[in-house]
Structures are given as structure tokens and as C-alpha cells.
Coordinates of N, CA, C and O in Angstrom, one line a residue:
M184 N 18.0 6.3 17.5 CA 17.2 4.9 17.6 C 15.9 5.4 18.6 O 16.6 5.5 19.8
V185 N 14.6 5.3 18.6 CA 13.6 5.8 19.3 C 13.8 4.2 19.8 O 14.1 3.3 19.8
R186 N 12.8 4.5 21.4 CA 12.9 3.0 22.4 C 12.2 1.9 21.6 O 12.9 0.9 22.1
Y187 N 11.3 1.9 21.3 CA 10.8 0.9 20.6 C 10.7 0.9 19.1 O 9.9 -0.1 18.6
A188 N 12.0 0.9 18.6 CA 12.3 0.9 17.2 C 12.5 -0.7 17.1 O 13.2 -1.6 17.7
D189 N 11.6 -1.4 15.9 CA 11.6 -2.6 15.7 C 11.8 -3.2 14.4 O 11.8 -4.5 13.9
D190 N 12.0 -2.3 13.7 CA 12.0 -2.9 12.3 C 13.3 -1.8 11.5 O 13.2 -0.5 11.9
L191 N 14.4 -2.5 11.0 CA 15.5 -1.7 10.7 C 15.9 -2.6 9.4 O 15.9 -3.6 8.9
L192 N 16.3 -1.6 8.2 CA 16.8 -2.0 7.1 C 18.2 -1.5 6.9 O 18.4 -0.2 6.9
I193 N 19.3 -2.3 6.8 CA 20.5 -1.7 6.1 C 20.9 -2.3 4.8 O 21.1 -3.2 4.7
L194 N 21.3 -1.4 4.0 CA 22.0 -1.9 2.9 C 23.5 -1.4 2.8 O 23.7 -0.3 3.0
C195 N 24.0 -2.6 2.1 CA 25.8 -2.3 2.5 C 26.3 -3.0 1.1 O 25.7 -3.6 0.3
Q196 N 27.6 -2.6 0.9 CA 28.3 -3.2 -0.3 C 28.5 -4.7 0.1 O 28.3 -5.4 1.3
P197 N 28.7 -5.6 -0.7 CA 28.5 -7.0 -0.6 C 29.9 -7.2 0.0 O 30.8 -6.7 0.0
G198 N 29.8 -8.4 0.9 CA 30.9 -8.9 1.6 C 31.1 -7.8 3.1 O 31.9 -8.3 3.8
K199 N 30.6 -6.9 3.2 CA 30.4 -6.2 4.4 C 29.2 -6.2 5.5 O 29.2 -6.0 6.7
S200 N 28.0 -7.4 5.2 CA 27.0 -7.3 5.9 C 27.6 -8.0 7.4 O 27.0 -7.8 8.4
E201 N 28.1 -9.1 7.5 CA 29.1 -9.5 8.6 C 29.4 -8.5 9.8 O 29.0 -8.4 10.8
A202 N 30.0 -7.8 9.0 CA 31.1 -6.8 10.0 C 30.0 -5.5 10.7 O 29.8 -5.4 11.6
I203 N 29.1 -5.3 9.6 CA 28.1 -4.2 10.0 C 27.0 -4.9 11.0 O 26.7 -4.1 12.1
R204 N 26.6 -5.9 10.8 CA 25.7 -6.6 11.8 C 26.3 -6.8 13.3 O 25.9 -6.6 14.1
Q205 N 27.9 -7.2 13.5 CA 28.3 -7.0 15.0 C 28.3 -5.8 14.9 O 28.2 -5.6 16.5
R206 N 28.9 -4.7 14.0 CA 29.1 -3.5 15.0 C 27.3 -3.1 15.6 O 27.0 -2.5 16.4
L207 N 26.2 -3.3 14.6 CA 24.9 -2.8 15.3 C 24.6 -3.5 16.5 O 24.2 -2.8 17.4
E208 N 24.8 -5.0 16.3 CA 24.7 -5.6 17.8 C 25.3 -4.9 19.0 O 24.6 -4.9 20.0
A209 N 26.5 -4.8 18.8 CA 27.7 -4.0 19.9 C 26.7 -2.7 20.0 O 26.7 -2.3 21.5
W210 N 26.4 -2.3 19.4 CA 25.4 -0.9 19.5 C 24.3 -0.8 20.5 O 24.0 0.0 21.3
L211 N 23.7 -2.1 19.9 CA 22.3 -2.3 20.7 C 22.7 -2.6 21.9 O 22.0 -2.1 23.0
Q212 N 23.6 -3.6 22.1 CA 23.8 -4.0 23.4 C 24.0 -3.0 24.7 O 23.5 -3.1 25.7
R213 N 25.2 -1.8 23.9 CA 25.2 -0.7 25.1 C 24.5 -0.2 25.6 O 24.0 0.8 26.5
R214 N 22.9 -0.3 24.6 CA 21.9 0.4 25.1 C 20.7 -0.6 25.7 O 19.4 -0.1 25.8
G215 N 21.2 -1.8 26.0 CA 20.3 -2.7 26.7 C 19.2 -3.3 25.9 O 18.2 -3.7 26.0
L216 N 19.4 -3.3 24.3 CA 18.7 -3.8 23.3 C 19.1 -5.0 22.9 O 20.5 -4.9 22.7
E217 N 18.5 -5.6 21.7 CA 19.3 -7.0 21.3 C 18.3 -6.9 19.8 O 17.1 -6.7 20.0
L218 N 19.1 -7.6 19.0 CA 18.6 -7.9 17.8 C 17.6 -9.2 17.8 O 18.0 -10.2 18.6
N219 N 16.7 -9.4 17.3 CA 15.7 -10.5 16.8 C 16.5 -11.4 16.0 O 16.4 -11.2 14.8
Q220 N 16.9 -12.4 16.7 CA 17.8 -13.3 15.7 C 16.9 -14.4 14.7 O 17.0 -14.6 13.8
Q221 N 15.7 -14.3 15.1 CA 14.9 -15.4 14.2 C 14.1 -14.4 12.9 O 14.0 -14.9 12.0
K222 N 14.2 -13.0 13.3 CA 13.4 -12.1 12.2 C 14.7 -11.6 11.4 O 14.6 -10.8 10.3
T223 N 16.1 -11.5 12.0 CA 17.2 -10.9 11.2 C 17.4 -11.7 10.1 O 17.9 -13.0 10.1
R224 N 17.7 -11.3 9.0 CA 18.5 -12.1 8.0 C 19.2 -11.1 7.1 O 19.3 -10.0 6.9
T225 N 20.2 -11.6 6.5 CA 21.1 -11.2 5.6 C 20.7 -11.6 4.0 O 20.3 -12.7 3.8
L226 N 20.6 -10.9 3.0 CA 20.1 -11.1 1.7 C 21.0 -10.3 0.7 O 21.3 -9.3 1.1
N227 N 21.0 -10.6 -0.7 CA 21.5 -10.0 -1.5 C 20.4 -9.3 -2.3 O 19.4 -9.8 -3.0
A228 N 20.1 -7.7 -2.0 CA 19.2 -6.7 -2.3 C 19.0 -6.8 -4.0 O 18.2 -6.5 -4.3
R229 N 20.3 -7.1 -4.4 CA 20.1 -6.9 -5.9 C 19.5 -8.3 -6.6 O 19.5 -8.3 -8.0
K230 N 19.5 -9.2 -5.9 CA 19.0 -10.4 -6.5 C 17.8 -10.9 -6.3 O 17.1 -11.5 -6.7
E231 N 17.3 -10.6 -5.2 CA 16.2 -11.2 -4.2 C 15.1 -9.8 -4.0 O 15.8 -8.8 -3.9
T232 N 14.1 -10.0 -4.1 CA 12.8 -9.0 -4.1 C 12.7 -9.3 -2.5 O 12.4 -10.5 -2.1
F233 N 12.2 -8.4 -1.8 CA 12.0 -8.6 -0.4 C 10.7 -7.2 0.2 O 10.6 -6.5 -0.5
A234 N 10.3 -7.9 1.1 CA 9.2 -7.0 1.7 C 9.7 -6.5 3.3 O 10.5 -6.9 3.8
F235 N 9.0 -4.9 3.3 CA 9.7 -4.2 4.4 C 8.7 -3.2 4.6 O 8.4 -2.4 3.8
L236 N 8.1 -3.2 5.9 CA 7.1 -2.4 6.3 C 5.9 -2.2 5.2 O 5.8 -0.7 4.9
G237 N 5.5 -3.1 4.7 CA 4.5 -2.9 3.5 C 4.9 -2.6 2.3 O 4.2 -2.6 1.3
W238 N 6.4 -2.5 2.0 CA 7.0 -2.4 0.5 C 7.2 -3.4 0.2 O 7.7 -4.2 0.7
Q239 N 7.2 -3.6 -1.1 CA 8.4 -4.4 -1.8 C 9.3 -4.0 -2.8 O 8.8 -3.2 -3.3
I240 N 10.5 -4.4 -2.5 CA 11.6 -3.5 -2.8 C 12.3 -4.8 -3.7 O 12.5 -5.8 -3.4
S241 N 12.7 -4.1 -4.9 CA 13.6 -5.1 -5.9 C 14.5 -4.1 -6.6 O 14.2 -3.0 -6.7
Y242 N 15.1 -4.8 -6.8 CA 16.8 -4.1 -7.8 C 16.4 -4.3 -9.1 O 16.1 -5.3 -9.7
R243 N 16.3 -2.9 -10.0 CA 15.7 -3.0 -11.5 C 16.8 -2.1 -12.2 O 17.4 -1.2 -11.9
K244 N 16.5 -2.1 -13.5 CA 17.3 -1.4 -14.5 C 16.2 -0.5 -15.1 O 15.4 -1.4 -15.3
S245 N 16.7 0.7 -15.4 CA 15.3 1.3 -15.5 C 15.8 1.6 -17.2 O 16.5 1.0 -17.8
S246 N 14.8 2.0 -17.9 CA 14.7 2.0 -19.6 C 15.9 2.9 -19.9 O 16.4 2.7 -21.2
R247 N 16.6 3.7 -19.1 CA 17.8 4.3 -19.5 C 19.1 3.6 -19.2 O 20.0 4.2 -19.6
G248 N 18.7 2.2 -18.7 CA 20.2 1.6 -18.3 C 20.5 1.8 -16.9 O 21.7 1.3 -16.5
R249 N 20.1 2.7 -15.9 CA 20.6 2.9 -14.6 C 19.6 2.3 -13.6 O 18.4 1.3 -13.7
N250 N 20.8 1.5 -13.0 CA 20.1 0.6 -11.8 C 19.5 1.4 -10.8 O 20.0 2.3 -10.4
Y251 N 18.6 1.0 -9.7 CA 18.0 1.3 -8.8 C 16.9 0.6 -8.4 O 16.6 -0.5 -8.6
Y252 N 16.6 1.1 -6.9 CA 15.8 0.1 -6.2 C 14.4 0.5 -6.2 O 14.2 1.8 -5.8
H253 N 13.8 -0.3 -6.7 CA 12.3 -0.1 -7.1 C 11.3 -0.5 -5.7 O 11.3 -1.5 -5.3
L254 N 10.7 0.5 -5.6 CA 9.6 0.5 -4.1 C 8.2 0.6 -4.8 O 7.8 1.7 -5.2
E255 N 7.3 -0.4 -4.2 CA 5.9 -0.2 -4.7 C 5.4 -1.2 -3.3 O 6.0 -1.8 -2.7
P256 N 3.8 -0.7 -3.2 CA 3.2 -1.3 -2.3 C 3.3 -3.0 -2.4 O 3.1 -3.2 -3.7
G257 N 3.7 -3.3 -1.2 CA 3.5 -5.1 -1.2 C 2.0 -5.6 -1.5 O 0.9 -5.1 -1.3
V258 N 2.2 -6.8 -1.9 CA 1.2 -7.6 -2.1 C 0.2 -7.7 -0.8 O -1.2 -7.8 -1.3
K259 N 0.9 -8.2 0.2 CA -0.3 -8.0 1.4 C -0.5 -6.5 1.8 O -1.9 -6.5 2.3
S260 N -0.1 -5.7 1.8 CA -0.6 -4.2 1.7 C -1.6 -4.0 0.6 O -2.5 -3.4 1.1
R261 N -1.6 -4.2 -0.3 CA -2.7 -4.4 -1.7 C -3.8 -5.0 -1.1 O -4.8 -4.9 -0.8
A262 N -3.7 -6.4 -0.6 CA -4.7 -7.3 0.0 C -5.9 -6.6 0.9 O -6.5 -6.8 1.2
K263 N -4.7 -6.3 1.9 CA -5.5 -5.6 3.3 C -6.3 -4.4 2.7 O -7.0 -4.2 3.3
L264 N -5.8 -3.3 1.7 CA -6.6 -2.4 1.2 C -7.8 -2.9 0.7 O -8.7 -2.0 1.1
M265 N -7.7 -3.8 -0.1 CA -8.8 -4.2 -0.6 C -9.8 -4.8 0.0 O -11.1 -4.8 0.1
E266 N -9.4 -5.6 1.3 CA -10.2 -6.4 2.1 C -11.0 -5.3 3.0 O -12.0 -5.4 3.6
R267 N -10.2 -4.2 3.5 CA -10.7 -3.0 4.2 C -12.1 -2.5 3.3 O -13.1 -2.2 3.7
T268 N -11.9 -2.2 1.9 CA -12.6 -2.0 0.9 C -14.1 -2.6 0.8 O -15.4 -2.2 0.8
R269 N -13.8 -4.2 0.9 CA -15.0 -4.9 0.7 C -15.7 -4.6 2.1 O -17.0 -5.0 2.3
Q270 N -14.8 -4.8 3.2 CA -15.7 -4.4 4.5 C -16.5 -3.2 4.4 O -17.4 -3.4 5.1
M271 N -16.1 -2.2 4.1 CA -16.9 -0.7 4.1 C -18.2 -0.9 3.1 O -18.6 -0.2 3.1
L272 N -17.9 -1.7 2.2 CA -18.9 -1.6 0.9 C -19.2 -3.1 0.9 O -19.2 -3.7 -0.5
N273 N -20.2 -3.4 1.8 CA -20.8 -4.6 1.9 C -22.3 -4.3 2.0 O -22.6 -3.5 2.1
H274 N -23.2 -5.4 2.0 CA -24.4 -5.4 2.1 C -24.9 -4.7 3.5 O -26.1 -4.2 3.8
Q275 N -24.1 -4.8 4.2 CA -24.2 -4.0 5.6 C -24.4 -2.9 5.9 O -24.9 -2.1 7.0
T276 N -23.6 -2.4 4.9 CA -23.4 -0.9 5.0 C -24.5 0.2 3.8 O -24.4 1.3 3.9
Q277 N -25.3 -0.9 3.1 CA -26.0 -0.2 2.0 C -27.1 0.7 2.8 O -27.7 1.5 2.3
W278 N -27.5 0.6 4.1 CA -28.3 1.5 4.6 C -27.9 3.0 4.8 O -28.5 4.1 5.2
Q279 N -26.3 2.9 4.8 CA -25.8 4.1 5.4 C -25.7 5.2 4.0 O -25.9 4.9 3.0
P280 N -26.0 6.6 4.2 CA -26.0 7.4 3.4 C -24.8 7.5 2.3 O -23.6 7.3 2.8
I281 N -24.6 7.7 1.2 CA -23.7 7.6 0.2 C -22.3 8.6 0.6 O -21.1 7.9 0.6
G282 N -22.7 9.5 1.4 CA -21.7 10.4 1.5 C -20.9 10.0 2.8 O -19.6 10.2 3.0
V283 N -21.5 9.5 3.7 CA -20.8 9.3 5.0 C -20.1 7.6 4.3 O -19.1 7.6 5.1
T284 N -20.5 6.9 3.5 CA -19.7 5.8 3.2 C -18.6 5.8 2.6 O -17.3 5.6 2.6
I285 N -18.6 6.8 1.7 CA -17.8 7.4 0.3 C -16.6 8.2 1.5 O -15.3 7.9 1.2
G286 N -17.2 9.0 2.2 CA -16.2 9.6 3.2 C -15.3 9.0 3.8 O -14.2 9.1 4.2
S287 N -15.9 7.9 4.5 CA -15.1 6.9 5.3 C -14.2 5.9 4.5 O -13.0 6.0 4.6
L288 N -14.6 5.8 3.3 CA -13.7 4.6 2.3 C -12.5 6.0 1.9 O -11.2 5.6 1.6
N289 N -13.0 7.4 1.6 CA -11.8 8.3 1.2 C -10.6 8.7 2.3 O -9.8 8.5 1.8
A290 N -11.1 8.5 3.4 CA -10.1 8.4 4.8 C -9.2 7.7 4.4 O -8.0 7.8 4.6
V291 N -9.6 6.1 4.3 CA -8.9 5.0 4.2 C -7.8 4.9 3.0 O -6.4 4.9 3.0
L292 N -8.5 5.5 1.8 CA -7.8 5.7 0.3 C -6.5 6.8 0.8 O -5.5 6.7 0.5
R293 N -7.2 8.1 1.6 CA -5.8 8.9 1.3 C -4.7 8.8 2.6 O -3.8 8.9 2.0
G294 N -5.1 7.9 3.3 CA -4.0 7.7 4.2 C -3.1 6.5 3.5 O -1.6 6.6 3.6
W295 N -3.9 5.6 3.1 CA -3.2 4.6 2.0 C -1.8 5.1 0.9 O -0.9 4.8 0.9
K296 N -2.5 5.9 0.3 CA -1.9 6.9 -0.6 C -1.0 7.6 0.1 O 0.3 7.8 -0.5
E297 N -0.8 8.2 0.8 CA 0.1 9.2 1.9 C 1.3 8.5 2.3 O 2.4 8.7 2.2
Y298 N 0.9 7.1 2.6 CA 2.2 6.4 3.1 C 2.8 5.7 2.0 O 4.1 5.6 2.0
F299 N 2.1 5.6 1.0 CA 3.0 4.6 -0.4 C 3.8 5.7 -1.5 O 3.7 5.3 -2.4
R300 N 3.1 6.8 -1.2 CA 3.5 8.0 -2.3 C 4.7 8.1 -2.5 O 5.2 8.7 -3.8
H301 N 5.6 7.8 -1.9 CA 7.1 7.9 -2.1 C 7.7 7.0 -2.8 O 9.1 7.3 -3.1
G302 N 7.4 5.8 -3.1 CA 8.0 4.8 -4.2 C 7.6 5.0 -5.7 O 7.0 6.3 -6.0
H303 N 7.6 4.0 -6.0 CA 7.3 3.9 -7.7 C 5.8 3.3 -7.6 O 5.7 2.1 -8.1
S304 N 4.7 4.0 -7.2 CA 3.4 3.7 -6.8 C 2.8 3.8 -7.8 O 1.2 3.3 -7.7
S305 N 2.8 4.6 -9.0 CA 1.8 5.0 -9.6 C 0.8 4.0 -10.3 O -0.3 3.8 -10.5
N306 N 1.6 2.9 -11.0 CA 0.9 1.9 -11.6 C -0.1 1.0 -10.9 O -1.1 0.7 -10.9
V307 N 0.5 0.9 -9.5 CA -0.3 0.4 -8.5 C -1.5 0.9 -8.0 O -2.5 0.4 -7.8
F308 N -1.3 2.3 -7.8 CA -2.5 3.2 -7.5 C -3.3 3.4 -8.6 O -4.7 2.9 -8.4
G309 N -3.1 3.3 -9.8 CA -4.2 3.0 -11.2 C -4.8 1.7 -10.7 O -6.1 1.8 -11.1
H310 N -4.1 1.0 -10.6 CA -4.8 -0.4 -10.9 C -5.7 -0.4 -9.5 O -6.8 -1.1 -9.4
L311 N -5.2 -0.3 -8.4 CA -6.5 -0.3 -7.2 C -7.4 0.8 -7.4 O -8.5 0.4 -6.9
H312 N -7.0 1.6 -7.7 CA -8.2 2.7 -7.9 C -9.2 2.3 -9.2 O -10.5 2.3 -8.5
D313 N -9.0 1.5 -9.9 CA -9.9 0.6 -10.8 C -10.7 -0.3 -10.0 O -11.8 -0.4 -10.1
L314 N -10.1 -1.2 -9.2 CA -10.5 -2.2 -8.5 C -11.6 -1.4 -7.3 O -12.5 -1.9 -7.2
V315 N -11.2 -0.3 -6.9 CA -12.2 0.2 -5.8 C -13.5 0.9 -6.5 O -14.5 0.8 -5.8
V316 N -13.2 1.8 -7.7 CA -14.3 2.1 -8.6 C -15.2 1.0 -8.7 O -16.2 1.0 -8.7
Q317 N -14.7 -0.4 -9.1 CA -15.6 -1.4 -9.5 C -16.4 -1.8 -8.1 O -17.4 -2.2 -8.1
R318 N -15.7 -1.6 -7.3 CA -16.5 -2.0 -5.6 C -17.4 -1.1 -5.4 O -18.5 -1.4 -5.3
V319 N -17.2 0.2 -5.8 CA -18.1 1.3 -5.2 C -19.3 1.2 -6.3 O -20.6 1.4 -6.3
R320 N -18.9 0.7 -7.6 CA -19.9 0.7 -8.7 C -21.2 -0.4 -8.3 O -22.4 -0.2 -8.2
T321 N -20.6 -1.6 -7.9 CA -21.3 -2.4 -7.5 C -22.1 -2.0 -6.0 O -23.5 -2.8 -6.0
W322 N -21.7 -1.9 -5.3 CA -22.3 -1.1 -4.1 C -23.4 -0.4 -4.5 O -24.4 -0.3 -3.9
L323 N -23.2 0.7 -5.1 CA -24.2 1.6 -5.3 C -25.5 1.0 -6.3 O -26.6 1.3 -6.1
W324 N -24.8 -0.1 -7.1 CA -26.0 -0.6 -8.0 C -26.8 -1.5 -7.0 O -28.1 -1.3 -7.2
R325 N -26.4 -2.0 -5.8 CA -27.2 -2.8 -4.9 C -28.0 -2.1 -4.3 O -29.3 -2.2 -3.9
K326 N -27.5 -0.9 -3.7 CA -28.0 0.4 -2.8 C -29.0 0.8 -3.6 O -29.9 1.0 -3.2
H327 N -29.1 1.1 -4.9 CA -29.9 1.7 -5.6 C -31.3 0.7 -6.3 O -31.8 0.9 -7.1
G328 N -31.2 -0.7 -5.9 CA -31.9 -1.5 -6.2 C -32.0 -2.0 -8.0 O -32.9 -2.5 -8.4
R329 N -30.6 -1.9 -8.2 CA -30.3 -2.4 -9.7 C -31.5 -2.0 -10.9 O -31.6 -2.8 -12.0
S330 N -32.0 -0.9 -10.6 CA -32.7 -0.2 -11.5 C -32.1 0.4 -12.8 O -32.5 0.5 -13.9
R331 N -30.9 0.5 -12.7 CA -30.0 1.1 -14.1 C -29.0 0.0 -14.3 O -28.4 -0.6 -13.5
P332 N -28.5 0.4 -15.5 CA -27.5 -0.5 -15.7 C -26.1 -0.3 -15.3 O -25.8 0.9 -15.1
K333 N -25.4 -1.3 -14.7 CA -24.4 -1.1 -13.7 C -23.1 -0.2 -14.2 O -22.8 1.0 -13.8
F334 N -22.4 -0.5 -15.8 CA -21.4 0.2 -16.0 C -22.1 1.5 -16.9 O -21.4 2.1 -16.9
G335 N -23.5 1.4 -17.2 CA -23.5 2.4 -18.2 C -24.0 3.9 -17.5 O -23.5 4.9 -17.9
Y336 N -24.3 3.7 -16.2 CA -24.7 4.8 -15.3 C -23.5 5.2 -14.4 O -23.6 6.3 -14.4
Y337 N -22.9 4.1 -13.8 CA -22.2 4.2 -12.7 C -20.5 4.3 -13.2 O -20.0 3.1 -13.2
T338 N -20.5 5.3 -14.1 CA -19.1 5.3 -15.0 C -17.8 5.9 -14.0 O -18.3 6.4 -12.8
K339 N -16.8 5.7 -14.1 CA -15.6 5.8 -13.5 C -15.7 7.5 -13.2 O -15.7 7.7 -12.0
G340 N -16.1 8.4 -14.0 CA -16.1 9.6 -13.7 C -17.5 10.2 -12.7 O -17.1 10.8 -12.0
R341 N -18.7 9.3 -12.9 CA -19.7 9.7 -12.0 C -19.3 9.3 -10.9 O -19.5 10.0 -9.6
I342 N -18.4 8.2 -10.6 CA -17.9 7.9 -9.2 C -17.2 8.9 -8.8 O -17.3 9.1 -7.4
T343 N -16.3 9.3 -9.2 CA -15.4 10.1 -8.7 C -15.6 11.5 -8.8 O -15.5 11.9 -7.3
H344 N -16.4 12.1 -9.7 CA -16.8 13.4 -9.2 C -18.3 13.6 -8.9 O -18.1 14.5 -7.6
Q345 N -19.1 13.0 -9.1 CA -20.6 13.1 -8.7 C -20.4 12.6 -7.0 O -20.8 13.0 -6.1
Y346 N -20.1 11.4 -7.1 CA -20.2 10.7 -5.3 C -18.9 11.1 -4.6 O -19.0 10.7 -3.5
G347 N -18.0 11.7 -5.2 CA -16.9 12.2 -4.6 C -15.5 11.2 -3.9 O -14.9 11.5 -3.0
L348 N -15.6 10.0 -4.6 CA -14.3 9.0 -4.9 C -13.2 9.6 -4.5 O -12.9 10.1 -5.7
Y349 N -12.4 9.6 -3.9 CA -11.0 10.0 -3.7 C -10.1 9.4 -4.8 O -9.8 8.1 -5.0
P350 N -9.4 10.1 -5.9 CA -8.8 9.7 -6.6 C -7.5 9.3 -6.1 O -6.7 10.1 -5.2
M351 N -7.0 8.2 -6.4 CA -5.5 7.5 -5.8 C -4.6 8.1 -7.0 O -3.4 7.7 -6.5
H352 N -4.4 8.6 -8.1 CA -3.5 9.4 -8.9 C -2.7 10.1 -8.4 O -3.1 10.9 -7.4
L353 N -1.2 10.0 -8.5 CA -0.3 10.7 -7.9 C -0.5 12.1 -8.1 O 0.0 13.2 -7.1
T354 N -1.1 12.8 -9.1 CA -1.2 13.9 -9.5 C -2.1 14.6 -8.7 O -2.4 15.7 -8.9
S355 N -3.0 13.8 -8.2 CA -4.1 14.5 -7.4 C -3.7 15.0 -6.1 O -2.9 14.5 -5.4
T356 N -4.6 16.0 -5.4 CA -4.2 16.1 -4.2 C -5.2 15.7 -3.1 O -6.3 15.2 -3.5

């Protein structure tokens, strides 16, 4: 463990959580550390959905009948991404060149995608990409003085290809 580790998730078999917790507390004490009792909790991960480091984790059954832990970006993480997008694409940024604004937005989207790409995030990525495209579409429409039809001219393809919005789909690089 590094000196400043303060987030830890331990999955164990039912009935063994208390013994593992005691072992962990003893191990930490030997190193001059302690568990935060207010933040530490025990739950049944097979029955409860929980959040950890921005992820939403739930136990599910696949279409083939196998059980697995499903990891996807949590609700708060999604909301923070959309709030950041709103901050970057508002009336106060309309004076900026399109390339600068889209470039800054792409950096945020790329970082977010890289963090969350290891889970089962493709559906969430697709949904968020559609929301970001809509936000960019409205920003461009306002920036250009609403002279063209918003949906007819600023299509998803045009926003992604011509204006260079970073695609959040897992298959893209």
C-alpha cells in the first residue's frame, strides 16, 4: 500500500468479512494507519449496488446465465462530466475559436473515457456522446447566429468529423 491510500475495496465470501476486517485493521495498525470507521462499511455486493471511485458496481447475470460484477461509470461521475461540458460550452465561451473549444472538450472526454474504459461502459459512452453532441450542436448554432437549421446542418457526423469532436465509443482510438 502507498502512504496516502485512502480507498480500498475488498470482496470476500459471505461470512468472512469480519475476520478480514480484523486482519486489515491489525495490518494497518502495524504501519501506523487506521481505518476510517465512519466511511468503512460491510455490504452484500451480490444484492446491493454500490459506488466506488466513480464506478457503479452491481452483481448481474449475463445473457448466457453467468454471474459477474458489472462496472459502469456512476451517476455522479456522469453528472460531473455533463456539468463540465456545460461549463465549456456556454455563452461565455462563444467568442473562442471552435478548434480551441472543441480541443479543450476533447481533452476532458479523452481523459474520462480512458478512466472508465475498463468496465462495461459502452452503453453509457454512447448515451453520453449523444448528450455531448447535442450540447455542441446548440453551442455552434448559437455561435453562428442561428442562421441555419440546428438539426439539419449540425448533424452528428458533421460535429464529429468536420469539427473534430472526440468520439467516445470504445472502438475508436
